[in-house]
Amino acid sequence: MLRGGRGGRFASQALALGGGGGRAAAAGARAPGVGVAGSFPPTPPSSRAAAGASAGAASGGEPAPGPAEPCPEPGAPRGAAPGEEPRRLGRVQCTDTAVARARLHENSLRALLACSTMSAKSAISKEIFAPLDERMLGAVQVKRRTKKKIPFLATGGQGEYLTYICLSVTNKKPTQASITKVKQFEGSTSFVRRSQWMLEQLRQVNGIDPNRDSAEFDLLFENAFDQWVASTASEKCTFFQILHHTCQRYLTDRKPEFINCQSKIMGGNSILHSAADSVTSAVQKASQALNERGERLGRAEEKTEDMKNSAQQFAETAHKLAMKHKC
């Protein structure tokens, strides 16, 4: 009876400490040799948690919860130990990295676009203009700023397409310049000639904004007016410079009017003028080098002729001396 009473008290004590572990402790209290006279010593908290966990595992129940972890300091990230200085994320560094990645992605897209545009222009020159004995001077990829009105009875189109405005001249004399609209439909690798105007039919070239780089421009012909947006502002600027130079070179009367264009297109700092100056300088240097080489060759030729004459005189003198001594 004494043993049973002490065992019951130990069982209730174990139940208060660890749930499932208490059942194991009660069972252990009924085992022989456990109940002894005297009071039980206090159990440390860590020992109680370990005993409850092991007993719960042995009985097939869930392990008893251990002591609660202390709350982290305010502002510390999850998992930081108390008293430890929290390590916070550097927002500025993350932002700089994101901006750098965005710029790299944008530059990559621009490079891919430039490569695809250059390959397309080369293909247009070979497919559209070379068979007609024409030479393409420049081209710009465009799209309309305003939607074109389609007649009510018009049937469905051929789908999406890319549009290029090309400037070309004939190889045969007299040289004739023309502006051609070329399209490439989606899913096709070939190009189609759609519309063509002689350069004399061009009346006005509108750059839209003379104070900033803009991809928008208008072309006014005798019987047509189109509003375009180039793929990039730099591509539009290059095309305008080539167009202006071609008009100045091949048109004598009724040259088109260039309005709202930047000064670098009309002035002497254009790409074409710079290229022409560099080519002229290179030709002058090459001509000067050829002249100097010609002068050196001329002097060498004179020296060779003198040596030839001296050799002939020496041979004649030697022959006369030989004949004299022979006689």
GROMACS .gro file of N, CA and C in nm, residues 161-251:
model
  273
  161TYR      N    1   0.395   4.188  -9.004
  161TYR     CA    2   0.506   4.206  -9.097
  161TYR      C    3   0.597   4.317  -9.045
  162LEU      N    4   0.719   4.319  -9.099
  162LEU     CA    5   0.816   4.424  -9.073
  162LEU      C    6   0.828   4.512  -9.197
  163THR      N    7   0.844   4.642  -9.174
  163THR     CA    8   0.851   4.738  -9.284
  163THR      C    9   0.985   4.808  -9.283
  164TYR      N   10   1.043   4.824  -9.402
  164TYR     CA   11   1.170   4.894  -9.419
  164TYR      C   12   1.154   5.000  -9.527
  165ILE      N   13   1.204   5.120  -9.500
  165ILE     CA   14   1.212   5.226  -9.600
  165ILE      C   15   1.355   5.231  -9.651
  166CYS      N   16   1.371   5.206  -9.782
  166CYS     CA   17   1.505   5.190  -9.840
  166CYS      C   18   1.531   5.300  -9.942
  167LEU      N   19   1.655   5.342  -9.949
  167LEU     CA   20   1.702   5.442 -10.046
  167LEU      C   21   1.805   5.375 -10.136
  168SER      N   22   1.782   5.383 -10.267
  168SER     CA   23   1.871   5.314 -10.362
  168SER      C   24   1.896   5.401 -10.484
  169VAL      N   25   2.001   5.367 -10.557
  169VAL     CA   26   2.036   5.434 -10.683
  169VAL      C   27   2.069   5.328 -10.786
  170THR      N   28   2.053   5.364 -10.913
  170THR     CA   29   2.086   5.272 -11.021
  170THR      C   30   2.236   5.280 -11.051
  171ASN      N   31   2.288   5.169 -11.097
  171ASN     CA   32   2.430   5.165 -11.133
  171ASN      C   33   2.455   5.222 -11.272
  172LYS      N   34   2.353   5.220 -11.357
  172LYS     CA   35   2.369   5.271 -11.493
  172LYS      C   36   2.350   5.422 -11.494
  173LYS      N   37   2.418   5.487 -11.588
  173LYS     CA   38   2.407   5.632 -11.606
  173LYS      C   39   2.294   5.662 -11.703
  174PRO      N   40   2.219   5.768 -11.686
  174PRO     CA   41   2.224   5.860 -11.572
  174PRO      C   42   2.168   5.795 -11.446
  175THR      N   43   2.228   5.830 -11.334
  175THR     CA   44   2.189   5.770 -11.207
  175THR      C   45   2.053   5.822 -11.163
  176GLN      N   46   1.967   5.731 -11.121
  176GLN     CA   47   1.835   5.764 -11.070
  176GLN      C   48   1.820   5.708 -10.928
  177ALA      N   49   1.773   5.792 -10.839
  177ALA     CA   50   1.754   5.753 -10.699
  177ALA      C   51   1.606   5.732 -10.672
  178SER      N   52   1.577   5.639 -10.584
  178SER     CA   53   1.437   5.608 -10.552
  178SER      C   54   1.426   5.565 -10.406
  179ILE      N   55   1.305   5.577 -10.353
  179ILE     CA   56   1.272   5.534 -10.217
  179ILE      C   57   1.171   5.421 -10.228
  180THR      N   58   1.201   5.308 -10.166
  180THR     CA   59   1.120   5.187 -10.179
  180THR      C   60   1.077   5.138 -10.042
  181LYS      N   61   0.951   5.096 -10.035
  181LYS     CA   62   0.899   5.036  -9.913
  181LYS      C   63   0.901   4.884  -9.929
  182VAL      N   64   0.971   4.817  -9.839
  182VAL     CA   65   0.988   4.672  -9.845
  182VAL      C   66   0.929   4.611  -9.719
  183LYS      N   67   0.862   4.497  -9.736
  183LYS     CA   68   0.800   4.428  -9.623
  183LYS      C   69   0.849   4.284  -9.613
  184GLN      N   70   0.853   4.236  -9.490
  184GLN     CA   71   0.883   4.096  -9.462
  184GLN      C   72   0.771   4.043  -9.372
  185PHE      N   73   0.694   3.949  -9.424
  185PHE     CA   74   0.580   3.898  -9.349
  185PHE      C   75   0.623   3.791  -9.249
  186GLU      N   76   0.543   3.776  -9.147
  186GLU     CA   77   0.575   3.683  -9.038
  186GLU      C   78   0.580   3.540  -9.091
  187GLY      N   79   0.683   3.468  -9.051
  187GLY     CA   80   0.701   3.330  -9.094
  187GLY      C   81   0.771   3.315  -9.227
  188SER      N   82   0.810   3.425  -9.290
  188SER     CA   83   0.877   3.420  -9.419
  188SER      C   84   1.017   3.479  -9.406
  189THR      N   85   1.110   3.422  -9.481
  189THR     CA   86   1.248   3.471  -9.480
  189THR      C   87   1.277   3.563  -9.597
  190SER      N   88   1.183   3.577  -9.690
  190SER     CA   89   1.203   3.661  -9.807
  190SER      C   90   1.141   3.798  -9.786
  191PHE      N   91   1.179   3.892  -9.873
  191PHE     CA   92   1.131   4.029  -9.867
  191PHE      C   93   1.052   4.062  -9.993
  192VAL      N   94   0.954   4.151  -9.979
  192VAL     CA   95   0.864   4.186 -10.089
  192VAL      C   96   0.867   4.336 -10.111
  193ARG      N   97   0.883   4.378 -10.237
  193ARG     CA   98   0.878   4.520 -10.273
  193ARG      C   99   0.730   4.561 -10.282
  194ARG      N  100   0.692   4.666 -10.204
  194ARG     CA  101   0.552   4.707 -10.200
  194ARG      C  102   0.527   4.837 -10.277
  195SER      N  103   0.592   4.945 -10.238
  195SER     CA  104   0.571   5.074 -10.303
  195SER      C  105   0.706   5.137 -10.335
  196GLN      N  106   0.707   5.222 -10.436
  196GLN     CA  107   0.831   5.287 -10.477
  196GLN      C  108   0.801   5.427 -10.529
  197TRP      N  109   0.886   5.523 -10.491
  197TRP     CA  110   0.875   5.660 -10.539
  197TRP      C  111   1.012   5.705 -10.589
  198MET      N  112   1.011   5.780 -10.694
  198MET     CA  113   1.134   5.843 -10.739
  198MET      C  114   1.172   5.954 -10.642
  199LEU      N  115   1.300   5.980 -10.627
  199LEU     CA  116   1.345   6.081 -10.531
  199LEU      C  117   1.291   6.220 -10.567
  200GLU      N  118   1.264   6.242 -10.698
  200GLU     CA  119   1.208   6.371 -10.739
  200GLU      C  120   1.067   6.392 -10.685
  201GLN      N  121   0.998   6.284 -10.649
  201GLN     CA  122   0.862   6.295 -10.597
  201GLN      C  123   0.858   6.330 -10.449
  202LEU      N  124   0.970   6.326 -10.382
  202LEU     CA  125   0.976   6.360 -10.240
  202LEU      C  126   0.970   6.511 -10.223
  203ARG      N  127   0.873   6.557 -10.145
  203ARG     CA  128   0.852   6.700 -10.128
  203ARG      C  129   0.899   6.750  -9.991
  204GLN      N  130   0.882   6.672  -9.888
  204GLN     CA  131   0.916   6.721  -9.754
  204GLN      C  132   0.957   6.605  -9.664
  205VAL      N  133   1.059   6.632  -9.582
  205VAL     CA  134   1.106   6.537  -9.480
  205VAL      C  135   1.095   6.607  -9.345
  206ASN      N  136   1.011   6.554  -9.258
  206ASN     CA  137   0.983   6.617  -9.129
  206ASN      C  138   1.044   6.533  -9.018
  207GLY      N  139   1.140   6.593  -8.945
  207GLY     CA  140   1.204   6.524  -8.833
  207GLY      C  141   1.131   6.534  -8.702
  208ILE      N  142   1.017   6.602  -8.697
  208ILE     CA  143   0.925   6.614  -8.583
  208ILE      C  144   0.982   6.704  -8.473
  209ASP      N  145   1.101   6.676  -8.424
  209ASP     CA  146   1.155   6.754  -8.311
  209ASP      C  147   1.303   6.783  -8.336
  210PRO      N  148   1.340   6.911  -8.353
  210PRO     CA  149   1.481   6.944  -8.378
  210PRO      C  150   1.565   6.956  -8.253
  211ASN      N  151   1.503   6.947  -8.134
  211ASN     CA  152   1.576   6.970  -8.009
  211ASN      C  153   1.616   6.842  -7.936
  212ARG      N  154   1.571   6.729  -7.980
  212ARG     CA  155   1.605   6.605  -7.912
  212ARG      C  156   1.606   6.490  -8.012
  213ASP      N  157   1.665   6.380  -7.970
  213ASP     CA  158   1.667   6.261  -8.054
  213ASP      C  159   1.529   6.194  -8.050
  214SER      N  160   1.466   6.189  -8.165
  214SER     CA  161   1.332   6.132  -8.176
  214SER      C  162   1.329   6.030  -8.289
  215ALA      N  163   1.258   5.921  -8.267
  215ALA     CA  164   1.248   5.817  -8.369
  215ALA      C  165   1.135   5.843  -8.468
  216GLU      N  166   1.056   5.946  -8.448
  216GLU     CA  167   0.941   5.975  -8.534
  216GLU      C  168   0.983   6.064  -8.652
  217PHE      N  169   0.919   6.042  -8.765
  217PHE     CA  170   0.943   6.127  -8.882
  217PHE      C  171   0.829   6.108  -8.982
  218ASP      N  172   0.816   6.206  -9.070
  218ASP     CA  173   0.713   6.203  -9.175
  218ASP      C  174   0.779   6.219  -9.311
  219LEU      N  175   0.722   6.154  -9.411
  219LEU     CA  176   0.767   6.167  -9.549
  219LEU      C  177   0.647   6.208  -9.634
  220LEU      N  178   0.662   6.319  -9.705
  220LEU     CA  179   0.556   6.371  -9.790
  220LEU      C  180   0.599   6.361  -9.935
  221PHE      N  181   0.521   6.284 -10.015
  221PHE     CA  182   0.546   6.270 -10.157
  221PHE      C  183   0.436   6.344 -10.234
  222GLU      N  184   0.446   6.341 -10.365
  222GLU     CA  185   0.345   6.408 -10.447
  222GLU      C  186   0.208   6.346 -10.429
  223ASN      N  187   0.203   6.215 -10.410
  223ASN     CA  188   0.075   6.146 -10.403
  223ASN      C  189   0.062   6.060 -10.278
  224ALA      N  190   0.144   6.083 -10.178
  224ALA     CA  191   0.137   5.999 -10.058
  224ALA      C  192   0.194   6.076  -9.938
  225PHE      N  193   0.146   6.038  -9.822
  225PHE     CA  194   0.195   6.097  -9.697
  225PHE      C  195   0.194   5.988  -9.590
  226ASP      N  196   0.312   5.962  -9.531
  226ASP     CA  197   0.325   5.855  -9.433
  226ASP      C  198   0.388   5.910  -9.306
  227GLN      N  199   0.339   5.862  -9.192
  227GLN     CA  200   0.393   5.896  -9.061
  227GLN      C  201   0.454   5.770  -9.001
  228TRP      N  202   0.585   5.778  -8.974
  228TRP     CA  203   0.659   5.660  -8.933
  228TRP      C  204   0.724   5.679  -8.797
  229VAL      N  205   0.762   5.565  -8.738
  229VAL     CA  206   0.845   5.561  -8.617
  229VAL      C  207   0.956   5.461  -8.644
  230ALA      N  208   1.080   5.506  -8.640
  230ALA     CA  209   1.194   5.417  -8.663
  230ALA      C  210   1.218   5.329  -8.542
  231SER      N  211   1.293   5.222  -8.563
  231SER     CA  212   1.322   5.131  -8.452
  231SER      C  213   1.404   5.199  -8.344
  232THR      N  214   1.498   5.286  -8.383
  232THR     CA  215   1.577   5.365  -8.288
  232THR      C  216   1.598   5.505  -8.345
  233ALA      N  217   1.624   5.600  -8.257
  233ALA     CA  218   1.650   5.737  -8.301
  233ALA      C  219   1.781   5.747  -8.380
  234SER      N  220   1.881   5.669  -8.342
  234SER     CA  221   2.009   5.673  -8.413
  234SER      C  222   1.995   5.619  -8.555
  235GLU      N  223   1.912   5.517  -8.573
  235GLU     CA  224   1.891   5.463  -8.708
  235GLU      C  225   1.820   5.566  -8.796
  236LYS      N  226   1.725   5.637  -8.739
  236LYS     CA  227   1.657   5.744  -8.814
  236LYS      C  228   1.756   5.854  -8.851
  237CYS      N  229   1.843   5.894  -8.757
  237CYS     CA  230   1.941   5.999  -8.783
  237CYS      C  231   2.035   5.959  -8.896
  238THR      N  232   2.083   5.838  -8.896
  238THR     CA  233   2.172   5.790  -9.002
  238THR      C  234   2.102   5.791  -9.137
  239PHE      N  235   1.976   5.745  -9.140
  239PHE     CA  236   1.900   5.743  -9.265
  239PHE      C  237   1.877   5.884  -9.317
  240PHE      N  238   1.847   5.978  -9.228
  240PHE     CA  239   1.826   6.116  -9.269
  240PHE      C  240   1.953   6.177  -9.328
  241GLN      N  241   2.067   6.147  -9.269
  241GLN     CA  242   2.192   6.200  -9.321
  241GLN      C  243   2.221   6.147  -9.462
  242ILE      N  244   2.196   6.017  -9.482
  242ILE     CA  245   2.216   5.959  -9.615
  242ILE      C  246   2.117   6.018  -9.714
  243LEU      N  247   1.991   6.034  -9.672
  243LEU     CA  248   1.889   6.090  -9.760
  243LEU      C  249   1.921   6.234  -9.797
  244HIS      N  250   1.964   6.314  -9.701
  244HIS     CA  251   1.997   6.454  -9.730
  244HIS      C  252   2.117   6.462  -9.826
  245HIS      N  253   2.218   6.381  -9.803
  245HIS     CA  254   2.335   6.381  -9.890
  245HIS      C  255   2.298   6.336 -10.031
  246THR      N  256   2.211   6.236 -10.042
  246THR     CA  257   2.170   6.187 -10.175
  246THR      C  258   2.090   6.292 -10.250
  247CYS      N  259   2.003   6.364 -10.179
  247CYS     CA  260   1.926   6.471 -10.243
  247CYS      C  261   2.017   6.582 -10.294
  248GLN      N  262   2.117   6.618 -10.216
  248GLN     CA  263   2.210   6.723 -10.257
  248GLN      C  264   2.295   6.679 -10.376
  249ARG      N  265   2.318   6.551 -10.388
  249ARG     CA  266   2.408   6.503 -10.493
  249ARG      C  267   2.336   6.475 -10.624
  250TYR      N  268   2.216   6.416 -10.618
  250TYR     CA  269   2.151   6.369 -10.741
  250TYR      C  270   2.035   6.457 -10.786
  251LEU      N  271   1.989   6.549 -10.703
  251LEU     CA  272   1.879   6.636 -10.743
  251LEU      C  273   1.932   6.776 -10.769
   0.00000   0.00000   0.00000
